[in-house]
JSON list of C-alpha atoms in Angstrom, two decimals:
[
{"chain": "A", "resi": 238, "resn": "UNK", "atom": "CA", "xyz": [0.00, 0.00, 0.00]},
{"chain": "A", "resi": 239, "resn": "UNK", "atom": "CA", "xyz": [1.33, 3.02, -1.39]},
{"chain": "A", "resi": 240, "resn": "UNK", "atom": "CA", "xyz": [1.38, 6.05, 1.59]},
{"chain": "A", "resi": 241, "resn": "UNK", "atom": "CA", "xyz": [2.16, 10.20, 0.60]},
{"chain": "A", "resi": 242, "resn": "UNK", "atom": "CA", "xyz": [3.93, 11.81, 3.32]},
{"chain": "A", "resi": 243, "resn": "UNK", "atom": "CA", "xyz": [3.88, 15.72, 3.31]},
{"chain": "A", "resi": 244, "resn": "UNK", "atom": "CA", "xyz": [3.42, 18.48, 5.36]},
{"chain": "A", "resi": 245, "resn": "UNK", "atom": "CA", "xyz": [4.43, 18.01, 9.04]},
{"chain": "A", "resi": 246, "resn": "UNK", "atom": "CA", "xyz": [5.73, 14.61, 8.42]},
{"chain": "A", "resi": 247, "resn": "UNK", "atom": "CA", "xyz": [7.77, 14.22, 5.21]},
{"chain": "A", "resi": 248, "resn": "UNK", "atom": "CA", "xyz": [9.59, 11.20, 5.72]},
{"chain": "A", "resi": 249, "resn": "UNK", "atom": "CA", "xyz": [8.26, 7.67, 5.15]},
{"chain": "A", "resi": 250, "resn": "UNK", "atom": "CA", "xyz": [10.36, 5.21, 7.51]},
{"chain": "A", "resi": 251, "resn": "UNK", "atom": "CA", "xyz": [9.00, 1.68, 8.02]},
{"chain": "A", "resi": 252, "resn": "UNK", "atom": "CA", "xyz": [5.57, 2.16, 6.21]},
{"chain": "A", "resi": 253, "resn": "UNK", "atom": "CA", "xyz": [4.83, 5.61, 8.65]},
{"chain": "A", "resi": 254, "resn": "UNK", "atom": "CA", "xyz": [5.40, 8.70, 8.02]},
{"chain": "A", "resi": 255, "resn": "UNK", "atom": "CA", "xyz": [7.98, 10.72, 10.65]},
{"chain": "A", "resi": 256, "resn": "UNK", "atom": "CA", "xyz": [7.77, 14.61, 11.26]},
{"chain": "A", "resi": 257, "resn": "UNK", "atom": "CA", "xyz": [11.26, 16.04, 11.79]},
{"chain": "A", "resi": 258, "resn": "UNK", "atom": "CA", "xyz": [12.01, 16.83, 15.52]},
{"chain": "A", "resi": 259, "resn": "UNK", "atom": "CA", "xyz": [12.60, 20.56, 16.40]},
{"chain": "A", "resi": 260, "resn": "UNK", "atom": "CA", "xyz": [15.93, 19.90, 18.10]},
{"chain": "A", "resi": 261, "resn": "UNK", "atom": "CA", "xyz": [17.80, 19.14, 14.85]},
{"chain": "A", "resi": 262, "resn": "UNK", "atom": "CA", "xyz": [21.45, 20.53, 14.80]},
{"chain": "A", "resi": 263, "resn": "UNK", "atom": "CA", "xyz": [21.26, 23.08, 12.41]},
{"chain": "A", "resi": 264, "resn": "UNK", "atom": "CA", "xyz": [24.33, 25.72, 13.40]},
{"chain": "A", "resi": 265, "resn": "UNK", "atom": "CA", "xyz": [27.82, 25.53, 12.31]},
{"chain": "A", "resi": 266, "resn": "UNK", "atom": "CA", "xyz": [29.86, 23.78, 15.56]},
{"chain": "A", "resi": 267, "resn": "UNK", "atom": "CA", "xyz": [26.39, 22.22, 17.40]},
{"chain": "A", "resi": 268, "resn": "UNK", "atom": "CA", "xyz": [28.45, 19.00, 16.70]},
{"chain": "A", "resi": 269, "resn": "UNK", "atom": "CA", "xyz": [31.89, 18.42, 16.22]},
{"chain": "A", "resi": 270, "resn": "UNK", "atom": "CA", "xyz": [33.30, 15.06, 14.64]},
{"chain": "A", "resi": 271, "resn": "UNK", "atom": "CA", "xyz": [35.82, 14.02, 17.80]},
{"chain": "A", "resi": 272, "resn": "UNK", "atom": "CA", "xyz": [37.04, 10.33, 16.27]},
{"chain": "A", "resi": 273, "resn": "UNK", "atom": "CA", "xyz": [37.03, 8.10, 13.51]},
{"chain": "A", "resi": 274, "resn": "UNK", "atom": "CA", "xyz": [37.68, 3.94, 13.60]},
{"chain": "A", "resi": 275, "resn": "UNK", "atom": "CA", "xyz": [38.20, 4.00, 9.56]},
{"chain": "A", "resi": 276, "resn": "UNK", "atom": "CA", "xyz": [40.23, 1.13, 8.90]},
{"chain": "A", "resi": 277, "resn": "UNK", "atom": "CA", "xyz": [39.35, -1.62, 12.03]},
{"chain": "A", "resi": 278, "resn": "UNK", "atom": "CA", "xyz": [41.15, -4.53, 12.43]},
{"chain": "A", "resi": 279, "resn": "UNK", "atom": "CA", "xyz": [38.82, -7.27, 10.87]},
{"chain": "A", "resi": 280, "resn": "UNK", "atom": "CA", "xyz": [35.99, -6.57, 8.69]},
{"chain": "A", "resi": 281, "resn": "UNK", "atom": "CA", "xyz": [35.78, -2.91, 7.77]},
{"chain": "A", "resi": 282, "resn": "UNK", "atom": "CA", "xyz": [31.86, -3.09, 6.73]},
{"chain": "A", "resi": 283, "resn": "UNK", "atom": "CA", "xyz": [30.69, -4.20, 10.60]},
{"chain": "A", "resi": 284, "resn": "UNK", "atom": "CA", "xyz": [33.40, -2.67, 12.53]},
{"chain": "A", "resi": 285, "resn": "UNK", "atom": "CA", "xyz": [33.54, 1.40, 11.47]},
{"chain": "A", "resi": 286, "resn": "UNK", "atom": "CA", "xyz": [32.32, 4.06, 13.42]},
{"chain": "A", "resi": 287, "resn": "UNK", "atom": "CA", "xyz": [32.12, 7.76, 14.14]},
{"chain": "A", "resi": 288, "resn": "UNK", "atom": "CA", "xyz": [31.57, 9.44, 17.27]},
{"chain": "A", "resi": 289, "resn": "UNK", "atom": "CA", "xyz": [30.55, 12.87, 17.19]},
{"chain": "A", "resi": 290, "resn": "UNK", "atom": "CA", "xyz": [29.94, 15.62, 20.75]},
{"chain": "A", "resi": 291, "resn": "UNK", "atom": "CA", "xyz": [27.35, 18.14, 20.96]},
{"chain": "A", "resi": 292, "resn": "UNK", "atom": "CA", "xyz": [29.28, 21.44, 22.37]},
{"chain": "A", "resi": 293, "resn": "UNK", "atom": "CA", "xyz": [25.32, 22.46, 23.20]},
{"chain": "A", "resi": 294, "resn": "UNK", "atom": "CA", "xyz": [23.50, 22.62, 26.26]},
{"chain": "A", "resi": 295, "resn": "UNK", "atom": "CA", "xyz": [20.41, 20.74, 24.82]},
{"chain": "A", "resi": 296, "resn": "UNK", "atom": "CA", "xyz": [20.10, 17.73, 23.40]},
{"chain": "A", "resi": 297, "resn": "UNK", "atom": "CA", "xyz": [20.66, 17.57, 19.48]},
{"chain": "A", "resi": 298, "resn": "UNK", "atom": "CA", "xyz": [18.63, 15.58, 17.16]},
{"chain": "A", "resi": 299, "resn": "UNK", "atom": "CA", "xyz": [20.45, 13.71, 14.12]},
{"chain": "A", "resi": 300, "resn": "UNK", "atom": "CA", "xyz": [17.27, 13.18, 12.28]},
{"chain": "A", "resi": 301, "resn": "UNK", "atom": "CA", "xyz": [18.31, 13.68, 8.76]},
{"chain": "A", "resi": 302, "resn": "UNK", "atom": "CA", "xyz": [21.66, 14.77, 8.84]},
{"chain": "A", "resi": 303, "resn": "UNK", "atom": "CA", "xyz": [24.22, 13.49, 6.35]},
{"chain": "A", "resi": 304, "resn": "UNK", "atom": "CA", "xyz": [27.98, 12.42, 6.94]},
{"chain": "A", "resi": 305, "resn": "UNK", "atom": "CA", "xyz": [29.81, 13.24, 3.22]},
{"chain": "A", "resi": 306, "resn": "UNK", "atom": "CA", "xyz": [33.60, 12.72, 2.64]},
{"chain": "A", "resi": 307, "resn": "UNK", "atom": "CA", "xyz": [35.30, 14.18, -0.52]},
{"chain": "A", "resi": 308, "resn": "UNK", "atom": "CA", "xyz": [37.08, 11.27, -2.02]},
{"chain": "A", "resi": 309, "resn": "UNK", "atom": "CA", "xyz": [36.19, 9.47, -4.74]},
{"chain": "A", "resi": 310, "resn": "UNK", "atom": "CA", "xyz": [35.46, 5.59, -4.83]},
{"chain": "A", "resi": 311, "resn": "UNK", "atom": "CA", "xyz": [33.29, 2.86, -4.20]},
{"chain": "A", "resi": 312, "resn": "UNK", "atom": "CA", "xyz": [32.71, 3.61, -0.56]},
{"chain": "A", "resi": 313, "resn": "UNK", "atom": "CA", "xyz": [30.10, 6.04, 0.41]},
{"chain": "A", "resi": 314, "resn": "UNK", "atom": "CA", "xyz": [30.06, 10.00, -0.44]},
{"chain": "A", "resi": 315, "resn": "UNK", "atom": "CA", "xyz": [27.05, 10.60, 1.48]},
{"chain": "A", "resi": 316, "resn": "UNK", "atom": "CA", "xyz": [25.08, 8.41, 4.01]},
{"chain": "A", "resi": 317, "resn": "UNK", "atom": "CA", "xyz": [22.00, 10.31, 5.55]},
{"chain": "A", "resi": 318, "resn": "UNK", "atom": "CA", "xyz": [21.13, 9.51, 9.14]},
{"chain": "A", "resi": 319, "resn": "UNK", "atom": "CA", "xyz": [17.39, 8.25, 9.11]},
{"chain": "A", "resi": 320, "resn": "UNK", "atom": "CA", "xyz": [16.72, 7.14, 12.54]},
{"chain": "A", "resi": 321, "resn": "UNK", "atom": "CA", "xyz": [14.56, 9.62, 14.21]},
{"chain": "A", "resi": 322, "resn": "UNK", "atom": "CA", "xyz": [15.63, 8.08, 17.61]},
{"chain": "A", "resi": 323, "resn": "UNK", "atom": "CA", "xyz": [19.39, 9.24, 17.23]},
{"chain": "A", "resi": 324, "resn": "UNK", "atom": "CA", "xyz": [20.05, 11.95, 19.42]},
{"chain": "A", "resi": 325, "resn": "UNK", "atom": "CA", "xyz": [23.44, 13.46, 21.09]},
{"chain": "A", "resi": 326, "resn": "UNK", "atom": "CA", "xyz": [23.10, 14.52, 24.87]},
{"chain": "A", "resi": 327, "resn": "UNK", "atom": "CA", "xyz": [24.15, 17.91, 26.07]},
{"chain": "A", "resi": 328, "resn": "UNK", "atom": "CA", "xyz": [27.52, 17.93, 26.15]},
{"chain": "A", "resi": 329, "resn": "UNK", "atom": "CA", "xyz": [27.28, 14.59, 25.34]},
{"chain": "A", "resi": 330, "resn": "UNK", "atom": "CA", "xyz": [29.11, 11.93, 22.82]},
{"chain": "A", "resi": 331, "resn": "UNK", "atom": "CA", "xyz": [26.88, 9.79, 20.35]},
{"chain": "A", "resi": 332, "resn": "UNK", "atom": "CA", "xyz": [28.59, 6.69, 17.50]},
{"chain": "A", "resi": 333, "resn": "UNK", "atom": "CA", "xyz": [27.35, 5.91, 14.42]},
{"chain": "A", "resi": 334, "resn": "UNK", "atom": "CA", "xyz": [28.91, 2.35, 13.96]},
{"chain": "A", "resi": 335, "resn": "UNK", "atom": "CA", "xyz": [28.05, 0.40, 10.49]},
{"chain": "A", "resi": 336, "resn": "UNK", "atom": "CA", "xyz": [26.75, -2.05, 12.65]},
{"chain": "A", "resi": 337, "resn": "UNK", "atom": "CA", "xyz": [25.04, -2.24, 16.25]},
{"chain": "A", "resi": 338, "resn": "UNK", "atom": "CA", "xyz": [25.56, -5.74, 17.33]},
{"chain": "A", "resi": 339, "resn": "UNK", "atom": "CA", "xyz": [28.77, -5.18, 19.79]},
{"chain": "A", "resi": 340, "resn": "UNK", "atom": "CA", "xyz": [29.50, -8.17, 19.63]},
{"chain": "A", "resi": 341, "resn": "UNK", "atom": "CA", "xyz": [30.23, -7.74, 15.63]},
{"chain": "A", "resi": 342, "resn": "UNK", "atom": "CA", "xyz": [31.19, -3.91, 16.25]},
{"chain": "A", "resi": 343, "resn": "UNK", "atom": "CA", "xyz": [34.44, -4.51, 18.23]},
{"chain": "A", "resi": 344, "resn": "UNK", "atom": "CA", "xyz": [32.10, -3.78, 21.57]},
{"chain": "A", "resi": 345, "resn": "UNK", "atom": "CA", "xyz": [30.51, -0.31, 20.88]},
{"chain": "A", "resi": 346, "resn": "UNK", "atom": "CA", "xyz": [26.98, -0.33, 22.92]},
{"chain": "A", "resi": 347, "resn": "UNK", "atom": "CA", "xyz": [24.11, 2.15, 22.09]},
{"chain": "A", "resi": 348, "resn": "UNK", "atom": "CA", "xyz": [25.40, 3.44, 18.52]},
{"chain": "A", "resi": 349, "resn": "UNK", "atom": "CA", "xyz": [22.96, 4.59, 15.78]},
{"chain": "A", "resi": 350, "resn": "UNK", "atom": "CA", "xyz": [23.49, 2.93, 12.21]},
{"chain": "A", "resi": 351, "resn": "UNK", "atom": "CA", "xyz": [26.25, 4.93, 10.27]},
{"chain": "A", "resi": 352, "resn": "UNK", "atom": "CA", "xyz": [24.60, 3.08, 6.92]},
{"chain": "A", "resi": 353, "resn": "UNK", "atom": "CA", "xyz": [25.63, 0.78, 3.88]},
{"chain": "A", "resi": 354, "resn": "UNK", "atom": "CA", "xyz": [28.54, 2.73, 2.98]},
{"chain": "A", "resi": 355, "resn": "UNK", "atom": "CA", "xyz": [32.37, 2.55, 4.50]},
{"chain": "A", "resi": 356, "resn": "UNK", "atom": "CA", "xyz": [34.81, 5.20, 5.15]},
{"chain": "A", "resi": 357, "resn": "UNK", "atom": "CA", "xyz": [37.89, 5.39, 2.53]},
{"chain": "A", "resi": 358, "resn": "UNK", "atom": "CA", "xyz": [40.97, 4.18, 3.55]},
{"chain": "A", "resi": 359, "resn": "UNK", "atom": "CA", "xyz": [43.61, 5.44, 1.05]},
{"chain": "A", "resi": 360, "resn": "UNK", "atom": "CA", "xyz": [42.76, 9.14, 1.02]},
{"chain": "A", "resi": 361, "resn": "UNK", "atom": "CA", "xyz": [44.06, 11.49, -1.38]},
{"chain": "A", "resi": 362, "resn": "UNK", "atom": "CA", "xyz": [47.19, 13.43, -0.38]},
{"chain": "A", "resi": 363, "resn": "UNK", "atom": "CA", "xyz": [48.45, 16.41, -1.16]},
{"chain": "A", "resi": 364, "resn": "UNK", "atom": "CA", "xyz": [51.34, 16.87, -3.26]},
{"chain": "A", "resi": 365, "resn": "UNK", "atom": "CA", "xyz": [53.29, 19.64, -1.51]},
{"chain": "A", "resi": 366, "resn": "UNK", "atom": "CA", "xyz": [53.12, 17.76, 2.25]},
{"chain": "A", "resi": 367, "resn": "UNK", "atom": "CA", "xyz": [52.06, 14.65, 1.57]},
{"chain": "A", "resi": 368, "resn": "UNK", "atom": "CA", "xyz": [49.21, 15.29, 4.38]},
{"chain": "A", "resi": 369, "resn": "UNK", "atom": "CA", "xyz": [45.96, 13.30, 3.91]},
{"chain": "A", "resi": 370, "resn": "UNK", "atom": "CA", "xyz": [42.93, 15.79, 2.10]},
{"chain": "A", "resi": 371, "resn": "UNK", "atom": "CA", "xyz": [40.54, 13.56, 3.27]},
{"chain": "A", "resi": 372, "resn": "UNK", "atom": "CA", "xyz": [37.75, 15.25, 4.61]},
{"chain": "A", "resi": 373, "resn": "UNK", "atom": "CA", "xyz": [34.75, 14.09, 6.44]},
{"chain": "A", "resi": 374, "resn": "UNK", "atom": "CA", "xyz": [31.70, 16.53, 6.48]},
{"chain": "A", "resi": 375, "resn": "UNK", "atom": "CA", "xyz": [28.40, 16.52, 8.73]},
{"chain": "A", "resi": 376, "resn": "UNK", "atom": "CA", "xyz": [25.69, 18.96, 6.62]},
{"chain": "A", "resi": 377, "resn": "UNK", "atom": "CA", "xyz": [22.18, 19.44, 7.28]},
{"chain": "A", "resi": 378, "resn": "UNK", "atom": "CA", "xyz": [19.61, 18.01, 5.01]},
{"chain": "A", "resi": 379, "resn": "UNK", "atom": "CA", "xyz": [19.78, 21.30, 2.64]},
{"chain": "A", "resi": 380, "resn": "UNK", "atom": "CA", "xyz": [23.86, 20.91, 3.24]},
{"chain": "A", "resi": 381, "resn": "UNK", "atom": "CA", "xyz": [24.61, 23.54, 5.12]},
{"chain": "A", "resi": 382, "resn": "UNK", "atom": "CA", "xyz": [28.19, 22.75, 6.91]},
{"chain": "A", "resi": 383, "resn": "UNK", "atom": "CA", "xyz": [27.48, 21.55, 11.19]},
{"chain": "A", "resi": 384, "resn": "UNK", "atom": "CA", "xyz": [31.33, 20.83, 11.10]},
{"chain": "A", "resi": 385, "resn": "UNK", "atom": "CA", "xyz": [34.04, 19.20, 8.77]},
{"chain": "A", "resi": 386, "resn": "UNK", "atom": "CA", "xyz": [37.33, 16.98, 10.51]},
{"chain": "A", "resi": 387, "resn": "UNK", "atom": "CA", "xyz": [40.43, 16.05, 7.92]},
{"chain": "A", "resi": 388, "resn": "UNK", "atom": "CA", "xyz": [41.70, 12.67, 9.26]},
{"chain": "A", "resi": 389, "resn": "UNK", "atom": "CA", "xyz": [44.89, 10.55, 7.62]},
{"chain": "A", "resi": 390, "resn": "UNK", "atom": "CA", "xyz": [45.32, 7.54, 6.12]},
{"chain": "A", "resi": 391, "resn": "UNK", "atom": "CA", "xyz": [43.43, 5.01, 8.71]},
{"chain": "A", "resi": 392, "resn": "UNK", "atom": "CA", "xyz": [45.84, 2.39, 10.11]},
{"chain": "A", "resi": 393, "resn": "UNK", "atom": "CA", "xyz": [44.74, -0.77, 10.66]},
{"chain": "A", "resi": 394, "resn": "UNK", "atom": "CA", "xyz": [42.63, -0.95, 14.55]},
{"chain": "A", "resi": 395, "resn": "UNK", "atom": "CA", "xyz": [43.61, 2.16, 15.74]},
{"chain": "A", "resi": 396, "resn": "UNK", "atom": "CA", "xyz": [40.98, 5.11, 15.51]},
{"chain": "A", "resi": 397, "resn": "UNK", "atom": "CA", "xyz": [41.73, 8.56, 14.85]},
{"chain": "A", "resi": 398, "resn": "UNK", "atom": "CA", "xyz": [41.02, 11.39, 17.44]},
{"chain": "A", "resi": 399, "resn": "UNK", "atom": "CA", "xyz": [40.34, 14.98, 17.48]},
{"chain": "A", "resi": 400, "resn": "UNK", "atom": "CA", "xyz": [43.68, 16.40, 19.22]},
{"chain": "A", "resi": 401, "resn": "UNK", "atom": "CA", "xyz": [41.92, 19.15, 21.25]},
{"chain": "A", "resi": 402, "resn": "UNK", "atom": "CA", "xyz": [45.76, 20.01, 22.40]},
{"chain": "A", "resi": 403, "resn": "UNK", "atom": "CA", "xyz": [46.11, 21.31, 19.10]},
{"chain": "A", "resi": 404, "resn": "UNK", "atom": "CA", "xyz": [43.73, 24.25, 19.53]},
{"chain": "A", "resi": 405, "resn": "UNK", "atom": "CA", "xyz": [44.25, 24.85, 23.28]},
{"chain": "A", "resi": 406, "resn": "UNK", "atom": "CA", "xyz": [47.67, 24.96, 23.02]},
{"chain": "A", "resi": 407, "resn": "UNK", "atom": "CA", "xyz": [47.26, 27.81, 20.58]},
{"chain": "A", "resi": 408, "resn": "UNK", "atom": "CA", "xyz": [44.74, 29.90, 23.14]},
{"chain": "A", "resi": 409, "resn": "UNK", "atom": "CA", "xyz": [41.89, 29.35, 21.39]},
{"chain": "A", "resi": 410, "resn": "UNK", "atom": "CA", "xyz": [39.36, 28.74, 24.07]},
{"chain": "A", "resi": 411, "resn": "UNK", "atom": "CA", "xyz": [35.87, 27.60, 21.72]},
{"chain": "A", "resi": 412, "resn": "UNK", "atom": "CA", "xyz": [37.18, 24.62, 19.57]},
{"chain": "A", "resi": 413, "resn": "UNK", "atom": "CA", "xyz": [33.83, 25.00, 17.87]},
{"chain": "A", "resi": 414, "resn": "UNK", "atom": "CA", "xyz": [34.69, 28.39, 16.09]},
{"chain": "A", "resi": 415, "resn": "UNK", "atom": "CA", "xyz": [37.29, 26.69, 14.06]},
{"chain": "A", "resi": 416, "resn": "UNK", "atom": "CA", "xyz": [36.59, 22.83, 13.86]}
]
């Protein structure tokens, strides 16, 4: 049976149609990517994840956001998140994991589904410094930039991490300005 969702609730999810919560992030530095598992040791397709923080005081919806990286391949470029139950606490840490079975994951309890695709694990580099340009991008629905996080070439089982030294140690005291 065939079901039009419009209006208040514009997304069709399991044969019901969702309205969009009014807690979805929707400033630049709500969220800020803080690690990446892009290359785990094992099976990459049930053992990546993302975690992300919300730098808010409120909790933060992830209804419809997308995760986008800028290399391309035949992993994902964009995977959209389309559980209306993922949510960040305030001041809080949330994982998107490719799969939610910790005992596949690598032992990750409570993550939301990241989707079909993988991350890339031979980013581009550039020329000059030979530094990884691989970028990973969380965007609203209409793509308007939450935050964006460069990481390296994954190595095998170790996850990257935002290095918050990096912007303390230079005075800056609101890593969400220039994440």
């Amino acid at each position: 049976q065939e079901q039009l969702c419009e209006g208040g609730t514009p997304y069709c999810l399991d044969g019901g149609c969702v309205a969009l919560p009014d807690n979805i992030a929707s400033m630049p530095g709500q969220i800020i990517i803080t690690e990446v598992m892009g290359d785990p040791s094992g099976t990459d397709s049930d053992r990546e994840w993302i975690e992300l923080y919300n730098t808010t005081d409120a909790e933060l919806s992830l209804f419809t956001l997308k995760l986008t990286d800028n290399e391309m391949g035949n992993s994902f470029s964009e995977v959209e998140i389309l559980d209306p139950t993922a949510v960040i606490p305030a001041k809080g840490y949330a994982v998107l994991a490719t799969n939610q079975d910790d005992m596949i994951n690598g032992g990750i309890t409570g993550a939301y589904l990241l989707g079909k695709g993988l991350l890339k694990n031979t980013p581009e580099e550039d020329m000059n410094t030979g530094l990884s340009l691989m970028k990973l991008r969380l965007v609203t629905s209409d793509d308007m930039l939450i935050d964006e996080a460069y990481y390296a070439t994954p190595v095998s089982g170790q996850a990257q991490q935002l290095d918050l030294s990096s912007y303390t140690d230079a005075g800056i005291p609101d890593i969400t300005v220039v994440n």
